[in-house]
Amino acid sequence: MKKIEAIYGTEADYHPITADALTLVTEPPRLNTETHIRAGHKNLLARWWYRRKLWFTDLYVNWAMKTNRTKNDFNLAIYKTLLVATCDYRKYDDALRMVIAGTPKMGTELKAYFNELHQQRKIAYGTFTTNRALMTCLVFERYGKQVHFIDGADGGYTRAAKQFKEQLKTFTA
């Protein structure tokens, strides 16, 4: 973690989600997953209607987040801060798994450091770079118990795990 912080700065600097950058998906093709989960068992018209409703809702919420609007008792400015604070982007078990934000130069420097440690047979690692993150939310209470799981788009943890497993093989060879 010391090397990550030496390259990327503080947690606030490398946190993959920031309140200012939060937006909901509004491209219709990207709404298909939620539409399928919520309305996939319904007829074509019901699915189409759900997807349109979802699209308009996401447009409204994006606008409300940018203008700090409040609807009923729901304050998006407060909620965005809570959402960022409850993001799960670091996992510690037998390995460290994290999604971090930074510049390409930072990524290159960190990969060079990891590669050096790998050449010394001290670590196996896997990385994957993308320009956006995905969030899966588990919300029990609007302003209370919730967690937001973060992964890199386009494969994230899965793609990094492939590299990690390949490197592990070199330790047993």
Tab-separated table of N, CA and C in Angstrom:
chain	number	residue	atom	x	y	z
A	1	MET	N	0.825	-1.197	0.000
A	1	MET	CA	0.000	0.000	0.000
A	1	MET	C	0.869	1.260	0.000
A	2	LYS	N	2.026	1.181	0.622
A	2	LYS	CA	2.892	2.363	0.659
A	2	LYS	C	3.299	2.785	-0.749
A	3	LYS	N	3.635	1.815	-1.588
A	3	LYS	CA	4.051	2.136	-2.959
A	3	LYS	C	2.872	2.684	-3.760
A	4	ILE	N	1.701	2.115	-3.572
A	4	ILE	CA	0.508	2.621	-4.264
A	4	ILE	C	0.268	4.073	-3.875
A	5	GLU	N	0.367	4.359	-2.577
A	5	GLU	CA	0.154	5.732	-2.126
A	5	GLU	C	1.283	6.655	-2.573
A	6	ALA	N	2.500	6.129	-2.693
A	6	ALA	CA	3.608	6.955	-3.191
A	6	ALA	C	3.364	7.362	-4.646
A	7	ILE	N	2.746	6.479	-5.414
A	7	ILE	CA	2.485	6.764	-6.833
A	7	ILE	C	1.172	7.523	-7.021
A	8	TYR	N	0.109	7.064	-6.361
A	8	TYR	CA	-1.233	7.584	-6.618
A	8	TYR	C	-1.685	8.668	-5.651
A	9	GLY	N	-1.021	8.800	-4.510
A	9	GLY	CA	-1.445	9.777	-3.517
A	9	GLY	C	-2.328	9.138	-2.465
A	10	THR	N	-3.151	9.948	-1.848
A	10	THR	CA	-4.006	9.479	-0.764
A	10	THR	C	-5.197	8.688	-1.306
A	11	GLU	N	-5.920	8.077	-0.394
A	11	GLU	CA	-7.121	7.327	-0.782
A	11	GLU	C	-8.096	8.211	-1.557
A	12	ALA	N	-8.230	9.445	-1.142
A	12	ALA	CA	-9.130	10.366	-1.850
A	12	ALA	C	-8.671	10.597	-3.290
A	13	ASP	N	-7.361	10.518	-3.515
A	13	ASP	CA	-6.824	10.721	-4.861
A	13	ASP	C	-7.078	9.527	-5.772
A	14	TYR	N	-6.994	8.309	-5.229
A	14	TYR	CA	-7.118	7.124	-6.087
A	14	TYR	C	-8.464	6.412	-5.970
A	15	HIS	N	-9.368	6.945	-5.154
A	15	HIS	CA	-10.708	6.351	-5.039
A	15	HIS	C	-11.350	6.347	-6.430
A	16	PRO	N	-11.878	5.211	-6.880
A	16	PRO	CA	-12.404	5.145	-8.248
A	16	PRO	C	-13.719	5.883	-8.467
A	17	ILE	N	-14.395	6.247	-7.392
A	17	ILE	CA	-15.683	6.920	-7.513
A	17	ILE	C	-15.598	8.267	-6.801
A	18	THR	N	-15.992	9.317	-7.489
A	18	THR	CA	-16.060	10.635	-6.863
A	18	THR	C	-17.473	11.176	-7.021
A	19	ALA	N	-17.915	11.933	-6.038
A	19	ALA	CA	-19.276	12.468	-6.069
A	19	ALA	C	-19.505	13.323	-7.314
A	20	ASP	N	-18.517	14.099	-7.705
A	20	ASP	CA	-18.685	14.986	-8.864
A	20	ASP	C	-18.825	14.235	-10.180
A	21	ALA	N	-18.245	13.049	-10.264
A	21	ALA	CA	-18.258	12.305	-11.529
A	21	ALA	C	-19.395	11.288	-11.626
A	22	LEU	N	-20.203	11.154	-10.583
A	22	LEU	CA	-21.281	10.161	-10.600
A	22	LEU	C	-22.337	10.498	-11.646
A	23	THR	N	-22.638	9.531	-12.482
A	23	THR	CA	-23.745	9.651	-13.432
A	23	THR	C	-24.375	8.281	-13.610
A	24	LEU	N	-25.629	8.290	-13.951
A	24	LEU	CA	-26.317	7.049	-14.276
A	24	LEU	C	-26.264	6.837	-15.778
A	25	VAL	N	-26.319	5.601	-16.180
A	25	VAL	CA	-26.281	5.251	-17.599
A	25	VAL	C	-27.550	5.755	-18.277
A	26	THR	N	-27.380	6.394	-19.429
A	26	THR	CA	-28.562	6.838	-20.182
A	26	THR	C	-28.567	6.335	-21.616
A	27	GLU	N	-27.506	5.639	-22.038
A	27	GLU	CA	-27.498	5.081	-23.390
A	27	GLU	C	-28.441	3.878	-23.414
A	28	PRO	N	-29.484	3.912	-24.245
A	28	PRO	CA	-30.471	2.827	-24.243
A	28	PRO	C	-29.895	1.412	-24.299
A	29	PRO	N	-28.874	1.117	-25.105
A	29	PRO	CA	-28.370	-0.265	-25.104
A	29	PRO	C	-27.820	-0.705	-23.740
A	30	ARG	N	-27.301	0.237	-22.980
A	30	ARG	CA	-26.729	-0.108	-21.676
A	30	ARG	C	-27.793	-0.312	-20.606
A	31	LEU	N	-29.014	0.033	-20.902
A	31	LEU	CA	-30.107	-0.180	-19.959
A	31	LEU	C	-30.679	-1.591	-20.069
A	32	ASN	N	-30.188	-2.355	-21.019
A	32	ASN	CA	-30.744	-3.684	-21.275
A	32	ASN	C	-30.597	-4.635	-20.099
A	33	THR	N	-29.473	-4.578	-19.378
A	33	THR	CA	-29.261	-5.524	-18.283
A	33	THR	C	-30.321	-5.359	-17.213
A	34	GLU	N	-30.515	-4.125	-16.736
A	34	GLU	CA	-31.530	-3.916	-15.707
A	34	GLU	C	-32.917	-4.233	-16.241
A	35	THR	N	-33.185	-3.863	-17.476
A	35	THR	CA	-34.487	-4.166	-18.071
A	35	THR	C	-34.718	-5.672	-18.083
A	36	HIS	N	-33.700	-6.421	-18.455
A	36	HIS	CA	-33.826	-7.880	-18.493
A	36	HIS	C	-34.069	-8.448	-17.092
A	37	ILE	N	-33.349	-7.940	-16.097
A	37	ILE	CA	-33.508	-8.439	-14.727
A	37	ILE	C	-34.888	-8.103	-14.187
A	38	ARG	N	-35.322	-6.870	-14.389
A	38	ARG	CA	-36.581	-6.412	-13.808
A	38	ARG	C	-37.820	-6.792	-14.614
A	39	ALA	N	-37.687	-6.840	-15.930
A	39	ALA	CA	-38.882	-7.030	-16.761
A	39	ALA	C	-38.699	-8.095	-17.831
A	40	GLY	N	-37.650	-8.880	-17.738
A	40	GLY	CA	-37.353	-9.875	-18.764
A	40	GLY	C	-38.429	-10.917	-18.960
A	41	HIS	N	-39.194	-11.189	-17.915
A	41	HIS	CA	-40.249	-12.200	-17.991
A	41	HIS	C	-41.559	-11.641	-18.564
A	42	LYS	N	-41.598	-10.339	-18.792
A	42	LYS	CA	-42.820	-9.706	-19.288
A	42	LYS	C	-42.823	-9.662	-20.815
A	43	ASN	N	-43.962	-9.253	-21.372
A	43	ASN	CA	-44.070	-9.188	-22.836
A	43	ASN	C	-43.245	-8.028	-23.399
A	44	LEU	N	-43.101	-7.996	-24.696
A	44	LEU	CA	-42.247	-7.021	-25.378
A	44	LEU	C	-42.638	-5.582	-25.053
A	45	LEU	N	-43.927	-5.277	-25.068
A	45	LEU	CA	-44.384	-3.920	-24.779
A	45	LEU	C	-44.042	-3.526	-23.346
A	46	ALA	N	-44.224	-4.426	-22.396
A	46	ALA	CA	-43.907	-4.132	-20.995
A	46	ALA	C	-42.407	-3.893	-20.813
A	47	ARG	N	-41.585	-4.673	-21.507
A	47	ARG	CA	-40.126	-4.466	-21.425
A	47	ARG	C	-39.742	-3.117	-22.036
A	48	TRP	N	-40.340	-2.797	-23.184
A	48	TRP	CA	-40.070	-1.515	-23.833
A	48	TRP	C	-40.467	-0.373	-22.909
A	49	TRP	N	-41.642	-0.474	-22.291
A	49	TRP	CA	-42.127	0.570	-21.393
A	49	TRP	C	-41.197	0.702	-20.183
A	50	TYR	N	-40.764	-0.412	-19.609
A	50	TYR	CA	-39.864	-0.357	-18.453
A	50	TYR	C	-38.557	0.335	-18.830
A	51	ARG	N	-38.017	-0.022	-19.989
A	51	ARG	CA	-36.749	0.575	-20.427
A	51	ARG	C	-36.894	2.076	-20.642
A	52	ARG	N	-37.989	2.547	-21.211
A	52	ARG	CA	-38.229	3.984	-21.398
A	52	ARG	C	-38.352	4.685	-20.049
A	53	LYS	N	-39.084	4.075	-19.134
A	53	LYS	CA	-39.247	4.651	-17.796
A	53	LYS	C	-37.892	4.758	-17.095
A	54	LEU	N	-37.095	3.710	-17.202
A	54	LEU	CA	-35.758	3.697	-16.609
A	54	LEU	C	-34.894	4.792	-17.223
A	55	TRP	N	-34.957	4.948	-18.526
A	55	TRP	CA	-34.173	5.969	-19.221
A	55	TRP	C	-34.544	7.366	-18.737
A	56	PHE	N	-35.852	7.663	-18.660
A	56	PHE	CA	-36.287	8.981	-18.193
A	56	PHE	C	-35.904	9.203	-16.735
A	57	THR	N	-36.027	8.170	-15.926
A	57	THR	CA	-35.633	8.284	-14.517
A	57	THR	C	-34.150	8.606	-14.402
A	58	ASP	N	-33.320	7.898	-15.151
A	58	ASP	CA	-31.874	8.142	-15.101
A	58	ASP	C	-31.529	9.543	-15.601
A	59	LEU	N	-32.201	10.010	-16.645
A	59	LEU	CA	-31.984	11.386	-17.113
A	59	LEU	C	-32.323	12.384	-16.013
A	60	TYR	N	-33.464	12.176	-15.351
A	60	TYR	CA	-33.881	13.080	-14.273
A	60	TYR	C	-32.877	13.060	-13.125
A	61	VAL	N	-32.463	11.873	-12.713
A	61	VAL	CA	-31.528	11.771	-11.585
A	61	VAL	C	-30.187	12.414	-11.940
A	62	ASN	N	-29.694	12.210	-13.152
A	62	ASN	CA	-28.453	12.872	-13.568
A	62	ASN	C	-28.595	14.391	-13.487
A	63	TRP	N	-29.712	14.915	-13.968
A	63	TRP	CA	-29.965	16.355	-13.891
A	63	TRP	C	-30.049	16.799	-12.435
A	64	ALA	N	-30.761	16.037	-11.612
A	64	ALA	CA	-30.917	16.397	-10.201
A	64	ALA	C	-29.579	16.364	-9.465
A	65	MET	N	-28.706	15.403	-9.806
A	65	MET	CA	-27.392	15.344	-9.162
A	65	MET	C	-26.545	16.556	-9.543
A	66	LYS	N	-26.650	16.996	-10.781
A	66	LYS	CA	-25.850	18.146	-11.223
A	66	LYS	C	-26.347	19.450	-10.618
A	67	THR	N	-27.632	19.525	-10.311
A	67	THR	CA	-28.210	20.767	-9.806
A	67	THR	C	-28.537	20.700	-8.319
A	68	ASN	N	-28.138	19.619	-7.652
A	68	ASN	CA	-28.371	19.424	-6.207
A	68	ASN	C	-29.837	19.604	-5.819
A	69	ARG	N	-30.722	19.045	-6.596
A	69	ARG	CA	-32.150	19.081	-6.306
A	69	ARG	C	-32.496	18.097	-5.188
A	70	THR	N	-33.574	18.416	-4.498
A	70	THR	CA	-34.114	17.538	-3.471
A	70	THR	C	-35.527	17.166	-3.884
A	71	LYS	N	-35.866	15.878	-3.763
A	71	LYS	CA	-37.222	15.427	-4.080
A	71	LYS	C	-37.751	14.720	-2.848
A	72	ASN	N	-38.867	15.207	-2.334
A	72	ASN	CA	-39.436	14.710	-1.086
A	72	ASN	C	-38.345	14.777	-0.023
A	73	ASP	N	-37.972	13.668	0.581
A	73	ASP	CA	-36.927	13.691	1.616
A	73	ASP	C	-35.578	13.233	1.071
A	74	PHE	N	-35.442	13.148	-0.232
A	74	PHE	CA	-34.231	12.588	-0.830
A	74	PHE	C	-33.322	13.702	-1.331
A	75	ASN	N	-32.193	13.891	-0.660
A	75	ASN	CA	-31.226	14.912	-1.030
A	75	ASN	C	-30.057	14.238	-1.733
A	76	LEU	N	-29.936	14.469	-3.025
A	76	LEU	CA	-28.896	13.795	-3.805
A	76	LEU	C	-27.491	14.228	-3.422
A	77	ALA	N	-27.315	15.455	-2.953
A	77	ALA	CA	-25.982	15.898	-2.534
A	77	ALA	C	-25.506	15.070	-1.342
A	78	ILE	N	-26.383	14.845	-0.384
A	78	ILE	CA	-26.036	14.021	0.781
A	78	ILE	C	-25.836	12.576	0.347
A	79	TYR	N	-26.718	12.089	-0.493
A	79	TYR	CA	-26.642	10.690	-0.910
A	79	TYR	C	-25.360	10.399	-1.688
A	80	LYS	N	-24.928	11.315	-2.562
A	80	LYS	CA	-23.699	11.086	-3.325
A	80	LYS	C	-22.505	10.917	-2.391
A	81	THR	N	-22.440	11.719	-1.333
A	81	THR	CA	-21.346	11.611	-0.366
A	81	THR	C	-21.400	10.262	0.344
A	82	LEU	N	-22.593	9.833	0.749
A	82	LEU	CA	-22.759	8.532	1.399
A	82	LEU	C	-22.392	7.405	0.446
A	83	LEU	N	-22.802	7.509	-0.787
A	83	LEU	CA	-22.506	6.478	-1.775
A	83	LEU	C	-20.996	6.292	-1.929
A	84	VAL	N	-20.264	7.372	-2.060
A	84	VAL	CA	-18.806	7.282	-2.202
A	84	VAL	C	-18.196	6.648	-0.953
A	85	ALA	N	-18.694	7.022	0.216
A	85	ALA	CA	-18.151	6.489	1.473
A	85	ALA	C	-18.429	5.001	1.646
A	86	THR	N	-19.468	4.483	1.018
A	86	THR	CA	-19.829	3.073	1.195
A	86	THR	C	-19.424	2.204	0.004
A	87	CYS	N	-18.500	2.689	-0.798
A	87	CYS	CA	-17.993	1.904	-1.930
A	87	CYS	C	-17.005	0.847	-1.452
A	88	ASP	N	-17.167	-0.351	-1.976
A	88	ASP	CA	-16.245	-1.452	-1.699
A	88	ASP	C	-15.360	-1.620	-2.927
A	89	TYR	N	-14.199	-0.991	-2.887
A	89	TYR	CA	-13.283	-1.079	-4.022
A	89	TYR	C	-11.952	-1.708	-3.638
A	90	ARG	N	-11.801	-2.079	-2.356
A	90	ARG	CA	-10.598	-2.786	-1.890
A	90	ARG	C	-11.042	-4.042	-1.162
A	91	LYS	N	-10.469	-5.149	-1.531
A	91	LYS	CA	-10.792	-6.424	-0.893
A	91	LYS	C	-9.495	-7.042	-0.394
A	92	TYR	N	-9.481	-7.375	0.880
A	92	TYR	CA	-8.312	-8.010	1.480
A	92	TYR	C	-8.698	-9.415	1.916
A	93	ASP	N	-8.030	-10.410	1.406
A	93	ASP	CA	-8.133	-11.771	1.924
A	93	ASP	C	-6.740	-12.360	1.786
A	94	ASP	N	-6.565	-13.394	1.030
A	94	ASP	CA	-5.214	-13.910	0.813
A	94	ASP	C	-4.475	-13.080	-0.233
A	95	ALA	N	-5.151	-12.114	-0.813
A	95	ALA	CA	-4.558	-11.217	-1.807
A	95	ALA	C	-5.221	-9.848	-1.674
A	96	LEU	N	-4.612	-8.866	-2.267
A	96	LEU	CA	-5.201	-7.533	-2.327
A	96	LEU	C	-5.834	-7.368	-3.699
A	97	ARG	N	-7.112	-7.022	-3.694
A	97	ARG	CA	-7.823	-6.756	-4.947
A	97	ARG	C	-8.396	-5.355	-4.834
A	98	MET	N	-8.063	-4.512	-5.795
A	98	MET	CA	-8.583	-3.150	-5.734
A	98	MET	C	-8.812	-2.562	-7.116
A	99	VAL	N	-9.719	-1.616	-7.134
A	99	VAL	CA	-9.971	-0.808	-8.317
A	99	VAL	C	-9.538	0.599	-7.931
A	100	ILE	N	-8.568	1.152	-8.659
A	100	ILE	CA	-8.084	2.487	-8.341
A	100	ILE	C	-8.099	3.359	-9.588
A	101	ALA	N	-8.180	4.652	-9.350
A	101	ALA	CA	-8.193	5.618	-10.448
A	101	ALA	C	-6.859	6.348	-10.486
A	102	GLY	N	-6.389	6.587	-11.690
A	102	GLY	CA	-5.144	7.326	-11.848
A	102	GLY	C	-4.864	7.586	-13.308
A	103	THR	N	-3.716	8.152	-13.562
A	103	THR	CA	-3.313	8.467	-14.933
A	103	THR	C	-2.616	7.259	-15.553
A	104	PRO	N	-2.511	7.221	-16.874
A	104	PRO	CA	-1.750	6.134	-17.510
A	104	PRO	C	-0.304	6.061	-17.001
A	105	LYS	N	0.300	7.211	-16.744
A	105	LYS	CA	1.679	7.237	-16.237
A	105	LYS	C	1.763	6.537	-14.876
A	106	MET	N	0.792	6.794	-14.009
A	106	MET	CA	0.771	6.139	-12.697
A	106	MET	C	0.645	4.630	-12.857
A	107	GLY	N	-0.242	4.207	-13.753
A	107	GLY	CA	-0.429	2.780	-13.996
A	107	GLY	C	0.839	2.122	-14.496
A	108	THR	N	1.529	2.779	-15.396
A	108	THR	CA	2.787	2.243	-15.930
A	108	THR	C	3.825	2.109	-14.827
A	109	GLU	N	3.910	3.110	-13.960
A	109	GLU	CA	4.877	3.071	-12.857
A	109	GLU	C	4.557	1.938	-11.881
A	110	LEU	N	3.278	1.764	-11.555
A	110	LEU	CA	2.900	0.697	-10.628
A	110	LEU	C	3.154	-0.677	-11.242
A	111	LYS	N	2.819	-0.834	-12.507
A	111	LYS	CA	3.064	-2.117	-13.179
A	111	LYS	C	4.554	-2.426	-13.242
A	112	ALA	N	5.389	-1.426	-13.459
A	112	ALA	CA	6.845	-1.638	-13.478
A	112	ALA	C	7.327	-2.113	-12.110
A	113	TYR	N	6.788	-1.520	-11.056
A	113	TYR	CA	7.145	-1.936	-9.693
A	113	TYR	C	6.704	-3.376	-9.436
A	114	PHE	N	5.454	-3.687	-9.799
A	114	PHE	CA	4.957	-5.056	-9.627
A	114	PHE	C	5.781	-6.042	-10.446
A	115	ASN	N	6.132	-5.667	-11.658
A	115	ASN	CA	6.915	-6.549	-12.518
A	115	ASN	C	8.291	-6.822	-11.912
A	116	GLU	N	8.886	-5.799	-11.335
A	116	GLU	CA	10.184	-5.966	-10.666
A	116	GLU	C	10.068	-6.985	-9.526
A	117	LEU	N	9.013	-6.858	-8.719
A	117	LEU	CA	8.791	-7.810	-7.620
A	117	LEU	C	8.511	-9.211	-8.157
A	118	HIS	N	7.804	-9.281	-9.267
A	118	HIS	CA	7.518	-10.590	-9.867
A	118	HIS	C	8.806	-11.233	-10.382
A	119	GLN	N	9.668	-10.452	-10.996
A	119	GLN	CA	10.943	-10.988	-11.492
A	119	GLN	C	11.800	-11.519	-10.343
A	120	GLN	N	11.640	-10.919	-9.173
A	120	GLN	CA	12.355	-11.384	-7.980
A	120	GLN	C	11.621	-12.550	-7.308
A	121	ARG	N	10.517	-12.968	-7.919
A	121	ARG	CA	9.681	-14.071	-7.434
A	121	ARG	C	9.086	-13.781	-6.050
A	122	LYS	N	8.784	-12.520	-5.812
A	122	LYS	CA	8.181	-12.117	-4.541
A	122	LYS	C	6.660	-12.051	-4.626
A	123	ILE	N	6.148	-11.724	-5.802
A	123	ILE	CA	4.689	-11.622	-5.964
A	123	ILE	C	4.261	-12.150	-7.329
A	124	ALA	N	2.997	-12.515	-7.386
A	124	ALA	CA	2.293	-12.700	-8.655
A	124	ALA	C	1.214	-11.624	-8.639
A	125	TYR	N	0.956	-11.036	-9.773
A	125	TYR	CA	-0.031	-9.959	-9.810
A	125	TYR	C	-0.790	-9.994	-11.129
A	126	GLY	N	-1.891	-9.305	-11.133
A	126	GLY	CA	-2.666	-9.126	-12.351
A	126	GLY	C	-3.236	-7.726	-12.352
A	127	THR	N	-3.203	-7.086	-13.489
A	127	THR	CA	-3.798	-5.758	-13.614
A	127	THR	C	-4.676	-5.722	-14.858
A	128	PHE	N	-5.585	-4.797	-14.857
A	128	PHE	CA	-6.412	-4.546	-16.030
A	128	PHE	C	-6.769	-3.066	-16.019
A	129	THR	N	-6.643	-2.426	-17.149
A	129	THR	CA	-6.895	-0.988	-17.248
A	129	THR	C	-8.126	-0.728	-18.105
A	130	THR	N	-8.977	0.143	-17.613
A	130	THR	CA	-10.159	0.577	-18.347
A	130	THR	C	-10.416	2.036	-18.002
A	131	ASN	N	-11.283	2.677	-18.746
A	131	ASN	CA	-11.535	4.095	-18.498
A	131	ASN	C	-12.822	4.360	-17.719
A	132	ARG	N	-13.434	3.305	-17.182
A	132	ARG	CA	-14.650	3.510	-16.394
A	132	ARG	C	-14.850	2.347	-15.433
A	133	ALA	N	-15.703	2.583	-14.457
A	133	ALA	CA	-15.987	1.574	-13.439
A	133	ALA	C	-17.463	1.205	-13.483
A	134	LEU	N	-17.752	0.007	-13.003
A	134	LEU	CA	-19.131	-0.456	-12.856
A	134	LEU	C	-19.444	-0.536	-11.373
A	135	MET	N	-20.682	-0.264	-11.029
A	135	MET	CA	-21.090	-0.293	-9.636
A	135	MET	C	-22.331	-1.162	-9.501
A	136	THR	N	-22.270	-2.106	-8.573
A	136	THR	CA	-23.428	-2.923	-8.232
A	136	THR	C	-23.827	-2.536	-6.819
A	137	CYS	N	-25.064	-2.106	-6.650
A	137	CYS	CA	-25.487	-1.522	-5.379
A	137	CYS	C	-26.411	-2.452	-4.606
A	138	LEU	N	-26.176	-2.516	-3.313
A	138	LEU	CA	-27.025	-3.251	-2.392
A	138	LEU	C	-27.464	-2.238	-1.335
A	139	VAL	N	-28.697	-1.752	-1.448
A	139	VAL	CA	-29.172	-0.669	-0.587
A	139	VAL	C	-30.316	-1.188	0.275
A	140	PHE	N	-30.088	-1.190	1.591
A	140	PHE	CA	-31.120	-1.611	2.534
A	140	PHE	C	-31.893	-0.399	3.058
A	141	GLU	N	-31.181	0.701	3.254
A	141	GLU	CA	-31.787	1.939	3.736
A	141	GLU	C	-31.222	3.091	2.917
A	142	ARG	N	-32.069	4.025	2.550
A	142	ARG	CA	-31.639	5.119	1.682
A	142	ARG	C	-30.461	5.889	2.267
A	143	TYR	N	-30.525	6.239	3.535
A	143	TYR	CA	-29.428	6.981	4.162
A	143	TYR	C	-28.705	6.137	5.202
A	144	GLY	N	-28.802	4.827	5.096
A	144	GLY	CA	-28.194	3.963	6.099
A	144	GLY	C	-27.420	2.822	5.495
A	145	LYS	N	-27.831	1.607	5.868
A	145	LYS	CA	-27.087	0.411	5.468
A	145	LYS	C	-27.121	0.213	3.958
A	146	GLN	N	-25.926	0.231	3.362
A	146	GLN	CA	-25.784	-0.015	1.935
A	146	GLN	C	-24.318	-0.265	1.619
A	147	VAL	N	-24.091	-0.930	0.506
A	147	VAL	CA	-22.732	-1.132	0.011
A	147	VAL	C	-22.789	-1.086	-1.511
A	148	HIS	N	-21.748	-0.520	-2.091
A	148	HIS	CA	-21.668	-0.361	-3.541
A	148	HIS	C	-20.383	-1.040	-4.000
A	149	PHE	N	-20.526	-2.166	-4.681
A	149	PHE	CA	-19.379	-2.954	-5.138
A	149	PHE	C	-18.857	-2.372	-6.449
A	150	ILE	N	-17.559	-2.118	-6.500
A	150	ILE	CA	-16.941	-1.487	-7.661
A	150	ILE	C	-16.087	-2.504	-8.408
A	151	ASP	N	-16.192	-2.476	-9.724
A	151	ASP	CA	-15.347	-3.303	-10.585
A	151	ASP	C	-14.995	-2.473	-11.813
A	152	GLY	N	-13.905	-2.802	-12.440
A	152	GLY	CA	-13.544	-2.132	-13.683
A	152	GLY	C	-14.437	-2.626	-14.809
A	153	ALA	N	-14.811	-1.730	-15.692
A	153	ALA	CA	-15.632	-2.114	-16.845
A	153	ALA	C	-14.819	-2.974	-17.799
A	154	ASP	N	-15.501	-3.672	-18.664
A	154	ASP	CA	-14.884	-4.488	-19.720
A	154	ASP	C	-14.100	-5.680	-19.193
A	155	GLY	N	-14.401	-6.124	-18.004
A	155	GLY	CA	-13.738	-7.326	-17.504
A	155	GLY	C	-13.126	-7.187	-16.136
A	156	GLY	N	-12.630	-6.031	-15.796
A	156	GLY	CA	-12.124	-5.714	-14.470
A	156	GLY	C	-11.378	-6.822	-13.754
A	157	TYR	N	-11.933	-7.246	-12.616
A	157	TYR	CA	-11.293	-8.272	-11.788
A	157	TYR	C	-11.050	-9.568	-12.561
A	158	THR	N	-11.981	-9.949	-13.399
A	158	THR	CA	-11.841	-11.203	-14.147
A	158	THR	C	-10.633	-11.158	-15.069
A	159	ARG	N	-10.450	-10.063	-15.760
A	159	ARG	CA	-9.305	-9.941	-16.671
A	159	ARG	C	-7.994	-9.867	-15.896
A	160	ALA	N	-7.983	-9.180	-14.769
A	160	ALA	CA	-6.767	-9.119	-13.947
A	160	ALA	C	-6.448	-10.496	-13.377
A	161	ALA	N	-7.477	-11.260	-13.028
A	161	ALA	CA	-7.270	-12.602	-12.467
A	161	ALA	C	-6.612	-13.534	-13.478
A	162	LYS	N	-6.908	-13.367	-14.747
A	162	LYS	CA	-6.263	-14.204	-15.777
A	162	LYS	C	-4.752	-14.001	-15.760
A	163	GLN	N	-4.322	-12.748	-15.720
A	163	GLN	CA	-2.891	-12.455	-15.677
A	163	GLN	C	-2.282	-13.000	-14.383
A	164	PHE	N	-2.984	-12.814	-13.275
A	164	PHE	CA	-2.513	-13.299	-11.982
A	164	PHE	C	-2.296	-14.817	-12.015
A	165	LYS	N	-3.260	-15.546	-12.554
A	165	LYS	CA	-3.150	-17.012	-12.620
A	165	LYS	C	-2.001	-17.450	-13.519
A	166	GLU	N	-1.796	-16.741	-14.621
A	166	GLU	CA	-0.660	-17.059	-15.501
A	166	GLU	C	0.659	-16.850	-14.766
A	167	GLN	N	0.741	-15.798	-13.994
A	167	GLN	CA	1.976	-15.538	-13.252
A	167	GLN	C	2.188	-16.562	-12.144
A	168	LEU	N	1.107	-17.000	-11.519
A	168	LEU	CA	1.238	-18.036	-10.482
A	168	LEU	C	1.846	-19.311	-11.052
A	169	LYS	N	1.496	-19.635	-12.289
A	169	LYS	CA	2.038	-20.838	-12.930
A	169	LYS	C	3.559	-20.782	-13.020
A	170	THR	N	4.125	-19.596	-13.180
A	170	THR	CA	5.589	-19.487	-13.291
A	170	THR	C	6.272	-19.833	-11.975
A	171	PHE	N	5.559	-19.718	-10.862
A	171	PHE	CA	6.145	-20.072	-9.565
A	171	PHE	C	6.201	-21.577	-9.363
A	172	THR	N	5.304	-22.303	-10.013
A	172	THR	CA	5.281	-23.762	-9.853
A	172	THR	C	6.063	-24.466	-10.949
A	173	ALA	N	6.470	-23.727	-11.970
A	173	ALA	CA	7.204	-24.341	-13.091
A	173	ALA	C	8.668	-24.547	-12.751
